[in-house]
């Protein structure tokens, strides 16, 4: 069966663990190499990755492009506005054509139903580069970053402050697969997706919702924030006001464990979801996290193409 990666559960906990090990091994080998140099074994030589962007991207675009290069393959990067997809060609027809021409497809889109339709009609792996529902590739990079900084995943207390969005859904999903706990602080009316929470709880993860940011942050190992206005959402003053008590600042970081770390998928909005003293401070891992997108994508690609 074609290995699509629309959510972390498509791979499962064992495969995510295998991806993390693979990513760490491959990253260690190429310390201080030029970034465009292919890995010695070039495991995806002659493979072509098609990338479709229906939303903006810096990290996902560059990291997938670098990932396929380092694996010995090449990419074709397309914005949907310059494709026939943007003029009404169906998702299904696009999937069938790209499957005949390329070895894998990565798409960033809005409605998750679109990526499901793409996958249903593709005969090559389809990888989720972010939808309104989830952002699984980001979370593989986040888990890699935590492990590298000696945060063993089982039992870890991860606090999420702010909006309930695609990134949070994938963190909650990861909690169920990798056996850590998530403490979510958000205002009333912005509660997280119940399906992801139920699935994670059924797998034994403790997922708690707080209205008080300090309570969620208390003794946490990891504090995570993301934008309060995701792509495709309107910038409403009422929402920003509701989110202000959930800003990650020095007071919040002091609530967490002394060796707690801060993650943010970026792009960040300093002065909104996070203060500069935190994101640019010594507990922040955001630059490792961003770099790790490359190493994570390589392992996701290798899993999708049945090399892991
Ligand atoms: N974190 C993330 O996905 O960044 P981009 O939107 O720049 O791809
Ligand atoms: N939640 C954000 C993540 C950006 C990488 C968004 O969807 O815009």
Coordinates of C-alpha atoms and ligand atoms in Angstrom, one line a residue:
X1 CA 0.0 0.0 0.0
X2 CA 1.2 3.5 -0.8
X3 CA 2.6 5.2 2.3
X4 CA 0.9 8.5 2.6
X5 CA 1.8 10.8 5.5
X6 CA -1.3 12.9 6.1
X7 CA -1.0 12.6 9.9
X8 CA 1.5 11.1 12.3
X9 CA -0.9 8.1 12.9
X10 CA -0.5 7.1 9.3
X11 CA 3.0 6.0 10.2
X12 CA 2.4 5.1 13.8
X13 CA 4.6 5.3 16.9
X14 CA 7.1 2.7 15.9
X15 CA 7.7 4.3 12.5
X16 CA 8.0 7.8 14.0
X17 CA 10.6 6.4 16.4
X18 CA 12.4 4.9 13.5
X19 CA 12.3 8.2 11.6
X20 CA 13.8 10.0 14.6
X21 CA 16.6 7.5 14.9
X22 CA 17.3 7.7 11.2
X23 CA 17.3 11.5 11.3
X24 CA 19.7 11.6 14.2
X25 CA 22.1 9.1 12.5
X26 CA 22.1 10.9 9.1
X27 CA 22.4 14.4 10.7
X28 CA 25.5 13.2 12.8
X29 CA 27.3 12.0 9.7
X30 CA 27.1 15.3 7.8
X31 CA 28.1 17.8 10.5
X32 CA 29.9 20.7 8.9
X33 CA 29.4 19.4 5.3
X34 CA 28.2 22.0 2.7
X35 CA 24.5 21.9 3.0
X36 CA 23.8 21.1 -0.7
X37 CA 26.2 18.1 -0.7
X38 CA 24.4 14.7 -1.1
X39 CA 24.7 12.1 1.6
X40 CA 27.3 9.4 0.5
X41 CA 24.6 6.7 0.0
X42 CA 22.3 9.1 -1.9
X43 CA 19.3 6.8 -1.0
X44 CA 16.8 8.7 -3.1
X45 CA 19.1 9.2 -6.2
X46 CA 17.0 9.7 -9.3
X47 CA 13.8 10.4 -7.3
X48 CA 11.8 13.5 -7.9
X49 CA 9.6 15.2 -5.3
X50 CA 6.7 17.4 -6.5
X51 CA 5.8 20.2 -4.1
X52 CA 2.5 22.1 -4.2
X53 CA 2.0 25.3 -2.2
X54 CA -1.4 26.8 -1.7
X55 CA -0.2 28.9 1.2
X56 CA 3.1 30.7 2.0
X57 CA 6.1 28.9 3.4
X58 CA 9.7 29.4 4.1
X59 CA 10.8 26.5 6.3
X60 CA 8.7 23.7 4.7
X61 CA 9.6 24.8 1.2
X62 CA 13.4 25.1 1.8
X63 CA 13.7 22.1 4.1
X64 CA 11.9 19.7 1.7
X65 CA 14.0 21.0 -1.2
X66 CA 17.2 20.6 0.8
X67 CA 16.1 17.2 2.1
X68 CA 15.5 15.7 -1.3
X69 CA 18.8 17.1 -2.6
X70 CA 20.7 15.7 0.4
X71 CA 19.1 12.3 -0.3
X72 CA 20.4 12.5 -3.9
X73 CA 17.1 13.4 -5.6
X74 CA 15.5 16.6 -7.0
X75 CA 12.3 18.6 -6.6
X76 CA 9.8 20.6 -8.6
X77 CA 8.3 23.4 -6.5
X78 CA 4.9 24.8 -7.6
X79 CA 2.6 27.4 -6.3
X80 CA -1.0 26.4 -7.0
X81 CA -1.7 29.8 -8.5
X82 CA 0.7 29.0 -11.4
X83 CA -0.7 25.5 -11.9
X84 CA -3.8 24.4 -13.7
X85 CA -5.0 23.4 -10.2
X86 CA -5.4 27.1 -9.6
X87 CA -7.6 27.4 -12.7
X88 CA -10.0 24.6 -11.7
X89 CA -8.3 21.3 -12.7
X90 CA -9.4 18.8 -10.2
X91 CA -7.3 17.6 -7.3
X92 CA -7.9 14.0 -8.5
X93 CA -6.6 14.7 -12.0
X94 CA -3.6 16.5 -10.5
X95 CA -2.9 13.5 -8.3
X96 CA -3.1 11.1 -11.2
X97 CA -0.8 13.2 -13.5
X98 CA 1.8 13.9 -10.8
X99 CA 1.8 10.2 -9.9
X100 CA 2.9 9.3 -13.5
X101 CA 5.6 12.0 -13.5
X102 CA 7.1 12.1 -10.0
X103 CA 8.0 9.8 -7.1
X104 CA 6.3 11.6 -4.3
X105 CA 4.1 14.6 -3.7
X106 CA 4.2 17.1 -0.8
X107 CA 1.4 19.6 -0.5
X108 CA 0.6 22.6 1.7
X109 CA -3.1 23.4 1.5
X110 CA -6.1 24.7 3.5
X111 CA -8.9 22.2 3.8
X112 CA -7.6 18.8 5.0
X113 CA -10.2 17.1 2.7
X114 CA -8.2 18.3 -0.3
X115 CA -5.1 16.3 0.8
X116 CA -7.2 13.3 1.5
X117 CA -8.6 13.5 -2.0
X118 CA -5.1 13.9 -3.4
X119 CA -3.9 10.8 -1.5
X120 CA -7.0 8.8 -2.6
X121 CA -6.1 9.5 -6.2
X122 CA -2.3 9.3 -6.1
X123 CA -0.3 6.1 -6.6
X124 CA 2.8 7.7 -5.1
X125 CA 3.2 8.9 -1.4
X126 CA 1.5 12.2 -0.5
X127 CA 3.0 14.1 2.4
X128 CA 1.2 16.8 4.4
X129 CA 3.2 20.0 4.5
X130 CA 0.5 21.6 6.6
X131 CA -3.3 21.8 6.3
X132 CA -5.8 23.7 8.4
X133 CA -6.1 20.5 10.5
X134 CA -2.5 19.3 11.1
X135 CA 1.2 19.8 10.6
X136 CA 2.8 16.4 11.2
X137 CA 6.2 17.1 9.5
X138 CA 6.7 20.0 12.0
X139 CA 6.2 17.7 14.9
X140 CA 8.8 15.1 13.7
X141 CA 11.3 18.0 13.7
X142 CA 10.1 19.1 17.2
X143 CA 10.5 15.6 18.7
X144 CA 13.9 15.3 17.1
X145 CA 14.9 18.7 18.7
X146 CA 13.6 17.5 22.2
X147 CA 15.5 14.2 22.0
X148 CA 18.7 16.0 21.0
X149 CA 18.4 18.1 24.1
X150 CA 18.0 15.1 26.3
X151 CA 14.3 15.3 26.7
X152 CA 13.2 11.6 26.6
X153 CA 9.7 11.7 25.2
X154 CA 7.8 9.2 27.5
X155 CA 6.3 11.1 30.4
X156 CA 7.4 14.5 29.2
X157 CA 5.1 17.4 30.3
X158 CA 4.6 19.6 27.3
X159 CA 2.6 22.9 27.9
X160 CA 1.0 24.6 24.9
X161 CA -0.2 28.2 25.4
X162 CA -2.5 30.1 23.0
X163 CA -4.6 29.2 20.0
X164 CA -5.8 25.7 19.2
X165 CA -4.5 25.0 15.8
X166 CA -3.0 22.6 13.3
X167 CA 0.3 22.4 15.1
X168 CA -1.4 21.7 18.4
X169 CA -3.4 18.9 16.8
X170 CA -0.2 17.2 15.6
X171 CA 1.4 17.6 19.1
X172 CA -1.6 16.0 20.7
X173 CA -1.4 13.2 18.2
X174 CA 2.3 12.7 18.9
X175 CA 1.6 12.6 22.6
X176 CA -0.6 9.5 22.1
X177 CA 2.0 7.8 19.8
X178 CA 5.1 8.7 21.9
X179 CA 3.5 8.6 25.4
X180 CA 4.0 12.1 26.6
X181 CA 1.5 14.5 28.2
X182 CA 0.1 17.9 27.0
X183 CA -1.2 20.7 29.2
X184 CA -3.1 23.1 27.0
X185 CA -3.9 26.7 28.1
X186 CA -6.4 28.5 25.9
X187 CA -9.3 31.0 26.3
X188 CA -12.9 29.7 26.3
X189 CA -14.1 29.5 22.8
X190 CA -10.7 28.4 21.4
X191 CA -10.7 24.8 22.7
X192 CA -8.7 22.1 20.9
X193 CA -10.0 19.5 18.4
X194 CA -11.7 16.7 20.4
X195 CA -11.0 14.0 17.9
X196 CA -7.2 14.3 18.3
X197 CA -7.6 14.6 22.1
X198 CA -9.8 11.5 22.4
X199 CA -7.4 9.4 20.2
X200 CA -4.3 10.5 22.3
X201 CA -6.2 9.8 25.6
X202 CA -7.2 6.4 24.3
X203 CA -3.5 5.7 23.8
X204 CA -2.7 6.6 27.4
X205 CA -1.6 10.2 27.1
X206 CA -2.7 12.8 29.6
X207 CA -4.2 15.8 27.8
X208 CA -5.4 18.6 30.1
X209 CA -7.1 21.9 29.3
X210 CA -6.5 24.9 31.5
X211 CA -7.9 28.5 31.4
X212 CA -5.0 29.7 33.5
X213 CA -1.7 29.8 31.6
X214 CA 0.4 29.7 34.9
X215 CA -1.3 26.5 35.9
X216 CA -0.5 24.8 32.5
X217 CA 3.1 26.0 32.6
X218 CA 3.7 24.8 36.2
X219 CA 6.6 22.3 36.2
X220 CA 6.5 21.8 32.4
X221 CA 9.5 20.3 30.6
X222 CA 8.6 22.1 27.4
X223 CA 6.7 25.3 26.7
X224 CA 5.3 25.7 23.1
X225 CA 3.7 28.6 21.4
X226 CA 2.5 29.4 17.9
X227 CA 1.0 32.3 16.1
X228 CA -2.5 33.4 17.3
X229 CA -3.5 34.0 13.7
X230 CA -2.9 31.0 11.4
X231 CA -2.7 31.3 7.6
X232 CA -6.2 31.8 6.2
X233 CA -7.6 33.3 9.4
X234 CA -8.7 36.9 9.8
X235 CA -6.6 39.1 12.2
X236 CA -9.3 39.9 14.7
X237 CA -8.6 42.3 17.6
X238 CA -11.0 40.4 19.8
X239 CA -9.0 37.2 19.4
X240 CA -5.7 38.9 20.1
X241 CA -7.2 40.4 23.3
X242 CA -8.4 37.0 24.4
X243 CA -5.0 35.4 23.7
X244 CA -2.9 38.1 25.6
X245 CA -3.1 36.2 29.0
X246 CA -1.5 33.2 27.2
X247 CA 1.6 35.0 26.0
X248 CA 4.8 33.2 26.7
X249 CA 7.0 35.6 28.8
X250 CA 9.6 35.4 31.5
X251 CA 6.9 34.9 34.2
X252 CA 5.5 31.9 32.4
X253 CA 9.0 30.4 31.8
X254 CA 9.7 30.8 35.6
X255 CA 6.7 28.6 36.3
X256 CA 8.2 25.7 34.2
X257 CA 11.1 23.5 35.3
X258 CA 14.5 25.1 35.6
X259 CA 15.7 23.2 32.6
X260 CA 12.6 23.7 30.5
X261 CA 12.9 24.5 26.9
X262 CA 10.9 26.7 24.5
X263 CA 9.7 25.6 21.1
X264 CA 8.0 27.6 18.3
X265 CA 7.5 26.3 14.7
X266 CA 8.0 29.9 13.4
X267 CA 7.1 32.4 11.9
X268 CA 6.9 34.2 15.3
X269 CA 5.2 37.4 16.3
X270 CA 7.3 38.9 19.1
X271 CA 5.2 40.8 21.6
X272 CA 2.1 38.7 20.7
X273 CA 2.4 34.9 21.5
X274 CA 6.0 35.2 22.7
X275 CA 8.2 37.9 24.2
X276 CA 11.7 38.5 22.7
X277 CA 13.4 37.6 26.0
X278 CA 12.0 34.0 25.7
X279 CA 12.3 33.3 22.0
X280 CA 15.7 34.9 21.8
X281 CA 16.7 33.7 25.2
X282 CA 18.8 30.8 26.4
X283 CA 15.9 28.3 26.9
X284 CA 14.8 28.7 23.3
X285 CA 15.5 25.9 20.8
X286 CA 13.8 27.5 17.8
X287 CA 16.8 27.6 15.5
X288 CA 17.7 24.0 16.1
X289 CA 14.0 23.2 15.6
X290 CA 14.0 25.1 12.3
X291 CA 17.2 23.3 11.1
X292 CA 15.8 20.0 12.1
X293 CA 13.0 20.4 9.6
X294 CA 15.6 19.3 7.0
X295 CA 16.7 16.2 8.9
X296 CA 13.1 15.3 9.8
X297 CA 11.9 15.7 6.1
X298 CA 14.6 13.3 5.0
X299 CA 13.4 10.6 7.3
X300 CA 9.8 11.2 6.4
X301 CA 10.7 10.9 2.7
X302 CA 12.6 7.7 3.3
X303 CA 9.7 6.3 5.3
X304 CA 7.2 7.2 2.6
X305 CA 9.4 5.6 0.0
X306 CA 9.7 2.5 2.1
X307 CA 13.4 2.8 3.0
X308 CA 12.7 2.8 6.7
Ligands
LIG1 N1 7.0 26.1 10.5 C1 6.7 26.2 9.2 O1 6.0 25.3 8.7 O2 7.2 27.2 8.6 P1 6.8 27.7 7.1 O3 5.4 28.2 7.1 O4 7.8 28.8 6.8 O5 7.0 26.6 6.2
LIG2 N1 -0.4 27.5 12.8 C1 0.4 28.2 11.8 C2 1.6 27.4 11.5 C3 2.6 28.0 10.5 C4 3.7 27.1 10.2 C5 -0.4 28.4 10.5 O1 -1.2 27.5 10.1 O2 -0.3 29.5 9.9

